[in-house]
Amino acid sequence: MAHGRRSSTLSVDADAPAPGTRRNEWRAVGMLLPYLWEYKWRVLVALVFLASAKVANVGVPLVLKGIVDALSPAQQTLALPLALLVAYGLLRLSTVLFAELRDVVFVRVTQRAIRRVALTVFRHLHSLSLRFHLDRQTGGVTRDIERGTRGISTLLSFMLFSIIPVILEFSLVAAVLLTKFDWRFAAVTFAAVAIYIFFTVSITEWRMDIRRQANELDSKANTRAVDSLLNYETVKYFNNEEYEARRYDDNLQKYESAAVKNEVSLGLLNVGQSCVIAAAVTLLMILAAEGVVNKTLTLGDLVLINGLLIQLYIPLNFLGMVYREIKQALIDTDRMFRLLEQNREIQDSPNALTLAAGSASIRFEHVDFFYDPKRQILFDVSFHVPAGSKVAVVGHSGAGKSTLARLLYRFYDVGRGAIVINGSDIRAVRQSSLRGAIGIVPQDTVLFNDTIYYNIHYGRPDATREEVIGAARAAHIHDFIESLPDKYQARVGERGLKLSGGEKQRVAIARAILKNPSILIFDEATSALDSETEKSIQGELARIAQGHTTLVIAHRLSTVMDADQILVMEGGRIIERGNHRELLDRDGAYAQMWALQQQEESQQSRAKAA
């Protein structure tokens, strides 16, 4: 008996079922039904073609019996049974024709369901909070989506075109056996099918635990590989290629053992299924041969029984594989649907407003915030950024400066207090309009693995090429791009690794310029630039910021001297505020930071001169 041997995988994560617990994977069928309802008429037509193919299939041995009996020595006539022979050929053709028509009609249903589900999951992942994406494992999530979409195709094909045909074909064969032969033939057939199904389901359920273990180990190995390749430079820095290879091989070795165990259990299942079928076929053929010898059955009846057994044997032969694949597809599809169960930490309220275009004022009102309840990040932070003004936030690393930008973008909600733009709490504003009004140049710029043009154009996808080039000129990166062999079509590599830190930063600045938002955030925007480039871009940033409400998060104090107000943060609190001159006259924390940085710059200048 031939059985399909397929390797399928399933990832594991923190919310996976604990050992010893089982999820109801069959719920995935119910979740798929809405996607099928759009093409309910196609499904119905496909089922009609399916039924027609099976009726033709069962009709073949019936016609063949008539042909054999007509040609047997006891009943042979002078003329060939041409009508029966023609009918035999037409039934053979109909079996294939209706099966192909069924596939042609149904293929759009399957592909549309896959497309819509994958798109739904993709959109949902983008709607989840930053907290989820900081915790997720990219390799595992991509595997989940890949296997889930493949599982949908398997599920729809097998359930509609394997399970239903098996039931239909078994019913037709049973009807023929009961009407044309004595009860023993039907009894043996029913008993064999019952034993076969019971054995298959029992062993397959046991094997699923082995499959789950193999799948988890496979996802771990895949996650390890993806993580290692994403951190290629770090691996090279520390000469740890062999260390990474050993860690990867450890996971592969565990997967190898689980996969071997899985394959051995598959062999056991196949042998058991073959034994059941072989015993049933042998017993039925003995009964048929006995009937022929006793003259109660003709040679045509023997051929008919053999043909019917073949008709029944083929779907039964695949039933074990079908059940295994359906179970695995259910698990894979359910795992993908579980991504949809991830709750959106940040959601628009039902009556959320659209933030009005134009100038915007920002107000932080007694904001407390923590990523983890055990470690608070911000304490009673209050400040105001009037429309069109520039406010800078400075302080040592870990003071909570960049957290302000994340809260303003509403990647997280505040623990206490409120963030207000133009008089509206941002929790009452649509996220799309809020983020559309803000442009940011982040400290760590990550680019898409595409062209430089694509990465700048991403700031405003409807912008013209002239506008993209204008933004690049404003960010002082146009001349560099023109010096490249492929110019704007030069690819930047994974996460922009083909560009230097300064070049990536200028691409990010160009992208923000192209977006032309009401609110600008510069989060250490020039930290990756050399002093000369920084000075040239600072003047450009100052020009760009004119007329925009601007929040500058900086470490170098020389870059924020022109700010209307400077906030000094320490330990998540604002400890000083004022303009550059006022803070120096106060001779506090800001003045100390200024003196220290001036001293460092002076030492660097002397060293350079030397």
Coordinates of C-alpha atoms in Angstrom, one line a residue:
M1 CA 0.0 0.0 0.0
A2 CA 1.5 3.3 -1.0
H3 CA 1.2 6.1 1.5
G4 CA 2.4 9.7 1.1
R5 CA 5.3 10.6 3.4
R6 CA 5.4 14.3 4.2
S7 CA 7.4 16.3 6.6
S8 CA 5.4 19.1 8.2
T9 CA 6.3 21.4 11.1
L10 CA 4.8 23.4 13.8
S11 CA 6.4 26.2 15.8
V12 CA 6.2 26.6 19.5
D13 CA 6.0 29.7 21.6
A14 CA 5.0 30.9 25.1
D15 CA 1.3 30.5 24.5
A16 CA 1.6 27.0 23.1
P17 CA -0.5 24.4 24.9
A18 CA 1.1 22.9 27.9
P19 CA 2.1 19.2 27.7
G20 CA -0.8 17.0 28.4
T21 CA -3.4 19.5 27.2
R22 CA -5.1 19.4 23.8
R23 CA -6.6 22.2 21.8
N24 CA -9.6 21.7 19.6
E25 CA -7.9 22.0 16.2
W26 CA -11.2 21.2 14.4
R27 CA -12.3 24.8 15.2
A28 CA -10.1 25.8 12.3
V29 CA -12.8 24.4 10.0
G30 CA -15.4 26.7 11.4
M31 CA -13.0 29.7 11.1
L32 CA -12.5 28.9 7.4
L33 CA -16.2 28.7 6.5
P34 CA -16.7 32.5 6.2
Y35 CA -13.9 32.5 3.6
L36 CA -15.7 29.8 1.6
W37 CA -19.1 31.4 1.8
E38 CA -18.1 34.0 -0.8
Y39 CA -17.9 31.2 -3.4
K40 CA -20.6 28.9 -2.2
W41 CA -21.9 28.3 -5.8
R42 CA -18.5 27.2 -6.9
V43 CA -18.3 24.8 -4.0
L44 CA -21.7 23.4 -4.9
V45 CA -20.8 22.9 -8.6
A46 CA -17.5 21.3 -7.5
L47 CA -19.4 18.8 -5.3
V48 CA -21.7 18.0 -8.2
F49 CA -18.7 17.2 -10.4
L50 CA -17.2 15.2 -7.6
A51 CA -20.4 13.1 -7.2
S52 CA -20.6 12.6 -11.0
A53 CA -17.0 11.3 -11.1
K54 CA -17.6 8.8 -8.3
V55 CA -20.8 7.5 -9.8
A56 CA -18.9 7.0 -13.1
N57 CA -16.1 5.3 -11.2
V58 CA -18.4 2.8 -9.5
G59 CA -20.2 2.3 -12.9
V60 CA -17.0 1.0 -14.5
P61 CA -16.9 -2.4 -12.8
L62 CA -20.7 -2.8 -13.3
V63 CA -20.3 -2.4 -17.1
L64 CA -17.1 -4.5 -17.1
K65 CA -19.2 -7.4 -15.5
G66 CA -21.6 -7.2 -18.4
I67 CA -18.8 -7.3 -20.9
V68 CA -17.2 -10.3 -19.3
D69 CA -20.5 -12.2 -19.0
A70 CA -21.3 -11.4 -22.7
L71 CA -18.0 -12.8 -23.8
S72 CA -18.0 -15.8 -21.5
P73 CA -18.2 -19.2 -23.3
A74 CA -21.6 -20.0 -21.7
Q75 CA -23.3 -16.8 -22.9
Q76 CA -21.1 -15.7 -25.9
T77 CA -23.2 -14.2 -28.7
L78 CA -22.2 -13.8 -32.3
A79 CA -21.8 -10.0 -32.0
L80 CA -19.5 -8.0 -29.8
P81 CA -21.1 -6.0 -27.0
L82 CA -20.2 -2.7 -28.6
A83 CA -22.7 -0.7 -26.6
L84 CA -21.2 -2.0 -23.3
L85 CA -17.6 -1.4 -24.6
V86 CA -18.5 2.2 -25.6
A87 CA -20.2 2.8 -22.3
Y88 CA -17.1 1.4 -20.5
G89 CA -14.9 3.9 -22.4
L90 CA -17.2 6.8 -21.7
L91 CA -17.4 6.0 -18.0
R92 CA -13.6 5.9 -17.9
L93 CA -13.4 9.2 -19.6
S94 CA -16.1 10.7 -17.4
T95 CA -14.2 9.7 -14.2
V96 CA -11.2 11.8 -15.3
L97 CA -13.2 14.6 -16.9
F98 CA -15.4 15.3 -13.9
A99 CA -12.4 15.1 -11.5
E100 CA -10.6 17.7 -13.6
L101 CA -13.7 20.0 -13.9
R102 CA -14.0 19.8 -10.2
D103 CA -10.5 21.0 -9.7
V104 CA -10.8 23.8 -12.2
V105 CA -14.0 25.1 -10.5
F106 CA -12.6 24.8 -7.0
V107 CA -9.1 26.2 -7.5
R108 CA -10.2 29.8 -7.2
V109 CA -12.0 29.0 -3.9
T110 CA -8.9 27.6 -2.4
Q111 CA -6.5 30.3 -3.6
R112 CA -8.9 33.1 -2.6
A113 CA -9.3 31.6 0.9
I114 CA -5.5 31.4 1.3
R115 CA -5.1 34.9 0.1
R116 CA -7.7 36.4 2.4
V117 CA -6.6 34.5 5.5
A118 CA -2.9 35.3 4.9
L119 CA -3.8 39.0 4.4
T120 CA -5.9 39.0 7.5
V121 CA -3.1 37.6 9.6
F122 CA -0.6 40.0 8.0
R123 CA -2.7 43.0 8.8
H124 CA -3.4 41.7 12.3
L125 CA 0.4 41.3 13.0
H126 CA 0.9 44.9 12.0
S127 CA -1.9 46.0 14.3
L128 CA -0.3 44.4 17.4
S129 CA 1.7 46.4 19.9
L130 CA 5.4 47.0 19.8
R131 CA 5.6 44.8 22.9
F132 CA 4.5 41.7 20.9
H133 CA 7.0 42.4 18.1
L134 CA 9.8 42.9 20.6
D135 CA 9.0 39.5 22.1
R136 CA 8.3 37.5 18.9
Q137 CA 10.7 35.2 17.1
T138 CA 10.7 36.2 13.4
G139 CA 11.7 32.7 12.1
G140 CA 8.9 31.0 14.1
V141 CA 6.2 33.5 13.0
T142 CA 7.1 33.3 9.3
R143 CA 7.0 29.5 9.5
D144 CA 3.6 29.6 11.2
I145 CA 2.1 31.7 8.4
E146 CA 3.8 29.6 5.7
R147 CA 2.6 26.3 7.1
G148 CA -0.8 27.8 7.9
T149 CA -1.6 28.9 4.4
R150 CA -0.3 25.6 3.0
G151 CA -2.5 23.9 5.6
I152 CA -5.6 25.7 4.3
S153 CA -5.0 24.3 0.8
T154 CA -4.5 20.8 2.3
L155 CA -7.5 21.1 4.5
L156 CA -9.9 22.2 1.8
S157 CA -8.7 19.8 -0.8
F158 CA -8.6 16.7 1.4
M159 CA -11.8 17.3 3.3
L160 CA -13.9 18.1 0.3
F161 CA -12.2 15.9 -2.3
S162 CA -11.0 13.0 -0.1
I163 CA -13.3 12.5 2.9
I164 CA -16.6 13.2 1.1
P165 CA -15.6 11.0 -1.9
V166 CA -14.6 8.1 0.5
I167 CA -18.0 8.3 2.1
L168 CA -19.8 8.5 -1.2
E169 CA -17.8 5.7 -2.8
F170 CA -18.2 3.5 0.2
S171 CA -22.0 4.1 0.1
L172 CA -22.2 3.2 -3.6
V173 CA -20.1 0.1 -3.2
A174 CA -22.0 -1.0 -0.2
A175 CA -25.3 -0.6 -2.1
V176 CA -24.0 -2.7 -5.0
L177 CA -22.8 -5.5 -2.6
L178 CA -26.1 -5.5 -0.6
T179 CA -28.3 -5.7 -3.7
K180 CA -26.3 -8.1 -5.9
F181 CA -24.6 -10.5 -3.4
D182 CA -25.3 -12.2 -0.1
W183 CA -24.8 -10.5 3.3
R184 CA -21.4 -12.0 3.9
F185 CA -19.7 -9.7 1.2
A186 CA -21.2 -6.5 2.8
A187 CA -20.4 -7.8 6.3
V188 CA -16.7 -8.4 5.5
T189 CA -16.5 -5.0 3.8
F190 CA -18.1 -3.1 6.6
A191 CA -16.0 -4.9 9.2
A192 CA -12.7 -4.2 7.3
V193 CA -13.6 -0.5 6.9
A194 CA -14.5 -0.1 10.6
I195 CA -11.3 -1.9 11.8
Y196 CA -9.2 0.1 9.3
I197 CA -10.7 3.5 10.4
F198 CA -10.4 2.6 14.1
F199 CA -6.7 1.5 13.7
T200 CA -5.8 4.5 11.6
V201 CA -7.4 7.1 13.9
S202 CA -5.9 5.5 17.0
I203 CA -2.3 5.2 15.7
T204 CA -2.5 8.6 14.1
E205 CA -3.5 10.3 17.3
W206 CA -0.6 8.7 19.0
R207 CA 1.7 9.8 16.2
M208 CA 0.6 13.4 16.5
D209 CA 2.4 13.9 19.8
I210 CA 5.6 12.7 18.0
R211 CA 4.9 15.1 15.2
R212 CA 4.4 18.0 17.5
Q213 CA 7.7 17.3 19.2
A214 CA 9.5 17.2 15.8
N215 CA 7.7 20.4 14.7
E216 CA 8.8 22.3 17.8
L217 CA 12.4 21.2 17.4
D218 CA 12.3 22.2 13.7
S219 CA 11.0 25.7 14.6
K220 CA 13.7 26.1 17.2
A221 CA 16.4 25.2 14.7
N222 CA 14.9 27.6 12.1
T223 CA 14.6 30.4 14.7
R224 CA 18.3 29.8 15.7
A225 CA 19.4 30.0 12.0
V226 CA 17.4 33.2 11.2
D227 CA 18.6 34.9 14.4
S228 CA 22.3 34.0 13.7
L229 CA 22.1 35.2 10.1
L230 CA 20.4 38.5 11.1
N231 CA 23.4 39.0 13.5
Y232 CA 26.0 38.1 10.9
E233 CA 28.3 40.9 11.8
T234 CA 28.2 40.2 15.5
V235 CA 29.1 36.5 14.8
K236 CA 32.1 37.7 12.8
Y237 CA 33.2 40.3 15.3
F238 CA 33.6 37.6 18.0
N239 CA 34.8 34.8 15.6
N240 CA 31.9 32.6 16.7
E241 CA 31.0 30.9 13.4
E242 CA 31.7 27.4 14.9
Y243 CA 29.9 28.2 18.1
E244 CA 26.8 29.2 16.1
A245 CA 27.1 26.1 13.9
R246 CA 27.3 23.9 17.0
R247 CA 24.2 25.5 18.5
Y248 CA 22.3 25.1 15.2
D249 CA 23.5 21.5 14.9
D250 CA 22.4 20.7 18.5
N251 CA 18.8 21.7 17.5
L252 CA 19.1 19.8 14.2
Q253 CA 20.3 16.7 16.0
K254 CA 17.3 16.7 18.3
Y255 CA 15.0 17.2 15.3
E256 CA 16.7 14.3 13.6
S257 CA 16.0 11.9 16.4
A258 CA 12.3 13.0 16.6
A259 CA 12.0 12.8 12.8
V260 CA 13.3 9.2 12.8
K261 CA 10.9 8.2 15.5
N262 CA 8.1 9.9 13.5
E263 CA 9.1 7.9 10.3
V264 CA 9.3 4.6 12.2
S265 CA 5.8 5.2 13.6
L266 CA 4.6 5.9 10.1
G267 CA 6.0 2.6 8.9
L268 CA 4.1 0.8 11.7
L269 CA 0.9 2.5 10.6
N270 CA 1.3 1.6 7.0
V271 CA 2.0 -2.1 7.8
G272 CA -1.1 -2.3 10.0
Q273 CA -3.3 -0.7 7.4
S274 CA -1.9 -3.1 4.7
C275 CA -2.7 -6.1 6.9
V276 CA -6.3 -5.1 7.4
I277 CA -6.9 -4.5 3.7
A278 CA -5.0 -7.6 2.6
A279 CA -7.0 -9.8 5.0
A280 CA -10.3 -8.3 3.8
V281 CA -9.4 -8.6 0.1
T282 CA -8.3 -12.2 0.5
L283 CA -11.5 -13.2 2.3
L284 CA -13.8 -11.5 -0.2
M285 CA -12.0 -13.1 -3.2
I286 CA -12.3 -16.5 -1.5
L287 CA -16.0 -16.0 -1.1
A288 CA -16.3 -14.8 -4.7
A289 CA -14.3 -17.8 -6.1
E290 CA -16.4 -20.1 -4.0
G291 CA -19.5 -18.7 -5.6
V292 CA -18.1 -19.2 -9.1
V293 CA -17.2 -22.8 -8.4
N294 CA -20.7 -23.4 -7.0
K295 CA -22.3 -21.8 -10.0
T296 CA -24.1 -19.2 -7.9
L297 CA -21.8 -16.4 -9.3
T298 CA -20.5 -15.8 -12.8
L299 CA -17.0 -14.8 -13.9
G300 CA -18.5 -11.4 -14.4
D301 CA -19.5 -11.3 -10.8
L302 CA -16.0 -12.2 -9.8
V303 CA -14.7 -9.3 -12.0
L304 CA -17.3 -7.0 -10.5
I305 CA -16.3 -7.8 -6.9
N306 CA -12.7 -7.4 -7.7
G307 CA -13.4 -4.1 -9.5
L308 CA -15.5 -2.8 -6.6
L309 CA -12.8 -3.8 -4.1
I310 CA -10.3 -1.9 -6.2
Q311 CA -12.7 1.1 -6.2
L312 CA -12.9 0.9 -2.4
Y313 CA -9.3 0.0 -1.9
I314 CA -7.9 3.1 -3.5
P315 CA -9.7 5.6 -1.3
L316 CA -9.1 3.4 1.8
N317 CA -5.5 3.2 0.8
F318 CA -5.3 7.0 1.0
L319 CA -7.5 7.4 4.0
G320 CA -4.7 7.0 6.5
M321 CA -2.6 9.6 4.7
V322 CA -5.6 11.9 4.3
Y323 CA -6.4 11.7 8.0
R324 CA -2.8 12.4 8.9
E325 CA -2.6 15.3 6.6
I326 CA -5.9 16.7 7.7
K327 CA -4.9 16.5 11.3
Q328 CA -1.6 18.2 10.5
A329 CA -3.3 20.8 8.4
L330 CA -5.7 21.5 11.2
I331 CA -2.8 22.0 13.6
D332 CA -0.9 24.3 11.2
T333 CA -4.0 26.3 10.3
D334 CA -5.0 26.6 14.0
R335 CA -1.5 27.7 14.9
M336 CA -1.8 30.5 12.3
F337 CA -5.3 31.4 13.5
R338 CA -3.9 31.6 17.0
L339 CA -1.9 34.6 15.8
L340 CA -5.3 36.3 15.3
E341 CA -6.1 35.7 18.9
Q342 CA -3.2 37.8 20.0
N343 CA -5.0 40.8 21.6
R344 CA -4.2 44.2 20.3
E345 CA -2.8 46.0 23.3
I346 CA -3.4 49.4 21.6
Q347 CA -6.8 49.8 19.8
D348 CA -8.8 52.7 18.5
S349 CA -11.9 53.4 20.6
P350 CA -15.2 53.0 18.8
N351 CA -15.8 56.7 18.6
A352 CA -12.1 57.7 17.9
L353 CA -11.6 61.1 16.2
T354 CA -9.4 62.0 13.3
L355 CA -6.6 64.3 14.2
A356 CA -7.0 67.5 12.2
A357 CA -4.3 68.4 9.7
G358 CA -2.2 71.4 10.2
S359 CA -0.1 72.8 13.1
A360 CA -0.2 70.8 16.3
S361 CA 0.6 71.4 20.0
I362 CA 1.7 68.6 22.3
R363 CA 1.2 68.4 26.0
F364 CA 2.4 65.7 28.4
E365 CA 0.2 65.8 31.6
H366 CA 1.6 64.0 34.7
V367 CA 2.6 61.0 32.7
D368 CA 3.7 57.8 34.5
F369 CA 4.8 54.8 32.4
F370 CA 6.4 51.3 32.9
Y371 CA 7.1 48.4 30.5
D372 CA 7.1 46.1 33.5
P373 CA 5.1 46.9 36.6
K374 CA 8.3 46.1 38.7
R375 CA 10.3 48.8 36.9
Q376 CA 8.8 52.2 36.3
I377 CA 10.3 54.3 33.5
L378 CA 8.7 57.7 33.7
F379 CA 7.5 59.6 36.8
D380 CA 5.1 62.5 36.7
V381 CA 6.4 63.9 33.4
S382 CA 4.7 67.1 32.3
F383 CA 5.7 69.6 29.6
H384 CA 4.2 71.5 26.7
V385 CA 5.4 71.9 23.1
P386 CA 3.5 74.8 21.6
A387 CA 2.5 74.6 17.9
G388 CA 5.5 75.4 15.7
S389 CA 8.0 75.5 18.5
K390 CA 11.1 73.3 19.2
V391 CA 11.6 71.4 22.5
A392 CA 14.6 69.3 23.2
V393 CA 15.0 66.5 25.7
V394 CA 18.5 65.7 27.0
G395 CA 19.9 63.4 29.6
H396 CA 22.1 60.4 30.1
S397 CA 21.3 57.0 28.6
G398 CA 18.4 55.2 30.3
A399 CA 16.8 58.5 31.5
G400 CA 13.6 57.8 29.5
K401 CA 14.1 60.2 26.6
S402 CA 13.3 57.7 23.7
T403 CA 10.3 56.4 25.7
L404 CA 8.7 59.8 25.1
A405 CA 8.7 59.3 21.3
R406 CA 7.2 55.8 21.6
L407 CA 4.4 57.1 23.8
L408 CA 3.8 60.0 21.5
Y409 CA 3.4 57.5 18.6
R410 CA 1.1 55.5 20.9
F411 CA 3.2 52.3 20.6
Y412 CA 2.2 52.0 24.3
D413 CA -0.4 53.7 26.4
V414 CA 0.6 55.7 29.4
G415 CA 0.1 54.2 32.9
R416 CA -1.2 57.4 34.4
G417 CA -1.8 60.9 33.1
A418 CA -2.4 61.8 29.4
I419 CA -0.7 62.9 26.2
V420 CA -2.7 65.6 24.5
I421 CA -2.4 66.9 20.9
N422 CA -4.4 70.0 20.0
G423 CA -6.6 69.4 23.0
S424 CA -7.4 65.7 22.3
D425 CA -6.1 62.8 24.3
I426 CA -4.3 60.6 21.8
R427 CA -6.1 57.6 23.2
A428 CA -9.3 59.2 21.7
V429 CA -7.7 59.7 18.3
R430 CA -7.4 57.3 15.4
Q431 CA -3.9 55.7 15.3
S432 CA -3.6 56.1 11.6
S433 CA -4.3 59.9 11.7
L434 CA -2.0 60.3 14.8
R435 CA 0.9 58.5 13.1
G436 CA 0.3 60.2 9.8
A437 CA 0.8 63.6 11.6
I438 CA 4.2 62.6 13.0
G439 CA 7.5 62.0 11.3
I440 CA 10.6 60.6 13.0
V441 CA 14.3 60.1 12.4
P442 CA 15.1 57.4 14.8
Q443 CA 18.4 56.7 16.5
D444 CA 18.7 53.2 15.1
T445 CA 17.6 53.4 11.4
V446 CA 16.6 50.0 10.0
L447 CA 15.9 50.0 6.2
F448 CA 14.0 47.6 4.0
N449 CA 16.1 45.2 1.9
D450 CA 15.3 47.2 -1.3
T451 CA 16.6 50.2 -3.2
I452 CA 17.6 53.5 -1.8
Y453 CA 14.8 55.1 -3.8
Y454 CA 12.2 52.7 -2.3
N455 CA 13.4 53.5 1.2
I456 CA 13.1 57.2 0.8
H457 CA 9.9 57.0 -1.2
Y458 CA 8.4 54.9 1.7
G459 CA 8.0 58.2 3.6
R460 CA 5.2 59.1 1.2
P461 CA 4.3 56.4 -1.3
D462 CA 2.3 58.8 -3.5
A463 CA 5.3 61.2 -3.9
T464 CA 6.8 61.9 -7.3
R465 CA 10.4 61.1 -8.3
E466 CA 11.2 64.8 -8.2
E467 CA 10.0 65.1 -4.6
V468 CA 12.0 62.0 -3.6
I469 CA 15.2 63.6 -5.1
G470 CA 14.4 66.9 -3.5
A471 CA 14.1 65.2 -0.1
A472 CA 17.5 63.4 -0.7
R473 CA 19.1 66.8 -1.6
A474 CA 17.7 68.3 1.6
A475 CA 19.2 65.5 3.6
H476 CA 22.6 65.9 1.9
I477 CA 22.6 62.4 0.5
H478 CA 21.8 63.1 -3.2
D479 CA 25.5 63.5 -4.2
F480 CA 26.4 60.2 -2.5
I481 CA 23.6 58.4 -4.2
E482 CA 24.6 59.7 -7.6
S483 CA 28.1 58.5 -7.0
L484 CA 26.9 54.9 -6.8
P485 CA 26.9 52.7 -9.9
D486 CA 23.2 52.0 -9.7
K487 CA 22.4 55.4 -8.2
Y488 CA 18.9 55.5 -6.7
Q489 CA 18.3 51.8 -7.7
A490 CA 21.2 50.7 -5.5
R491 CA 20.1 48.1 -3.0
V492 CA 20.8 48.7 0.7
G493 CA 20.9 45.0 1.9
E494 CA 19.3 43.3 4.9
R495 CA 18.3 46.0 7.4
G496 CA 20.4 48.5 5.4
L497 CA 23.7 46.8 6.2
K498 CA 25.3 47.9 2.9
L499 CA 25.2 51.5 4.1
S500 CA 27.2 53.1 6.8
G501 CA 25.5 54.4 10.0
G502 CA 25.7 58.0 8.7
E503 CA 24.3 57.1 5.3
K504 CA 21.4 55.2 6.8
Q505 CA 20.7 58.2 9.1
R506 CA 20.6 60.5 6.1
V507 CA 18.2 58.2 4.3
A508 CA 16.0 58.3 7.4
I509 CA 16.1 62.1 7.4
A510 CA 15.2 62.2 3.7
R511 CA 12.3 59.9 4.4
A512 CA 11.0 62.1 7.2
I513 CA 11.4 65.3 5.0
L514 CA 9.4 63.6 2.3
K515 CA 6.6 62.8 4.7
N516 CA 6.3 66.5 5.6
P517 CA 4.4 65.9 8.9
S518 CA 3.0 68.4 11.4
I519 CA 5.1 67.0 14.2
L520 CA 8.8 66.1 13.8
I521 CA 10.7 63.9 16.2
F522 CA 14.5 63.7 16.0
D523 CA 15.7 60.9 18.2
E524 CA 19.4 61.2 18.3
A525 CA 19.0 62.0 14.6
T526 CA 22.7 62.9 14.0
S527 CA 24.3 60.5 16.4
A528 CA 25.8 58.4 13.6
L529 CA 27.3 61.4 11.7
D530 CA 30.8 62.9 11.9
S531 CA 31.1 66.4 13.3
E532 CA 31.5 68.1 9.9
T533 CA 28.4 66.3 8.3
E534 CA 26.5 66.9 11.5
K535 CA 27.0 70.6 11.4
S536 CA 25.9 70.8 7.7
I537 CA 22.8 68.7 8.4
Q538 CA 22.0 70.5 11.6
G539 CA 21.4 73.7 9.6
E540 CA 19.2 71.7 7.2
L541 CA 17.2 70.2 10.1
A542 CA 16.7 73.6 11.6
R543 CA 15.4 74.9 8.3
I544 CA 13.1 71.8 8.0
A545 CA 11.8 72.2 11.5
Q546 CA 10.6 75.8 10.9
G547 CA 6.8 75.8 11.1
H548 CA 6.7 72.3 12.5
T549 CA 6.2 71.3 16.1
T550 CA 9.5 69.6 16.9
L551 CA 10.6 67.3 19.7
V552 CA 14.4 66.7 19.7
I553 CA 15.9 63.9 21.8
A554 CA 19.6 64.4 21.9
H555 CA 22.8 63.5 23.8
R556 CA 25.1 66.2 22.3
L557 CA 24.0 69.5 23.8
S558 CA 25.5 71.5 21.0
T559 CA 22.8 70.2 18.7
V560 CA 19.9 71.7 20.8
M561 CA 21.3 75.1 21.7
D562 CA 18.6 76.8 19.6
A563 CA 15.7 75.0 21.2
D564 CA 12.9 77.1 22.6
Q565 CA 12.9 74.9 25.7
I566 CA 15.3 72.2 26.9
L567 CA 14.1 69.5 29.3
V568 CA 16.8 67.7 31.3
M569 CA 15.8 64.1 32.3
E570 CA 17.3 61.9 34.9
G571 CA 15.8 58.6 36.2
G572 CA 12.6 59.1 34.3
R573 CA 12.0 62.6 35.8
I574 CA 12.4 66.1 34.5
I575 CA 14.9 67.7 36.8
E576 CA 15.5 71.0 34.9
R577 CA 13.8 73.0 32.2
G578 CA 14.6 76.2 30.3
N579 CA 16.5 77.5 27.3
H580 CA 20.2 77.0 26.8
R581 CA 21.3 80.3 28.5
E582 CA 18.9 79.9 31.4
L583 CA 20.1 76.4 32.2
L584 CA 23.8 77.4 32.0
D585 CA 23.1 80.4 34.4
R586 CA 21.4 77.9 36.8
D587 CA 24.7 76.0 37.0
G588 CA 22.9 72.6 37.6
A589 CA 22.9 69.3 35.9
Y590 CA 22.7 70.8 32.4
A591 CA 25.6 73.1 33.0
Q592 CA 27.7 70.2 34.2
M593 CA 26.9 68.1 31.1
W594 CA 27.7 71.1 28.9
A595 CA 31.1 71.7 30.6
L596 CA 32.0 68.0 30.3
Q597 CA 31.1 67.8 26.6
Q598 CA 33.0 71.0 25.9
Q599 CA 36.0 69.5 27.6
E600 CA 35.7 66.3 25.5
E601 CA 35.4 68.2 22.2
S602 CA 38.4 70.3 23.1
Q603 CA 40.5 67.2 23.8
Q604 CA 39.3 65.7 20.5
S605 CA 40.2 68.9 18.6
R606 CA 43.7 69.0 20.1
A607 CA 44.2 65.3 19.4
K608 CA 43.1 65.8 15.8
A609 CA 45.5 68.8 15.4
A610 CA 48.3 66.8 16.8

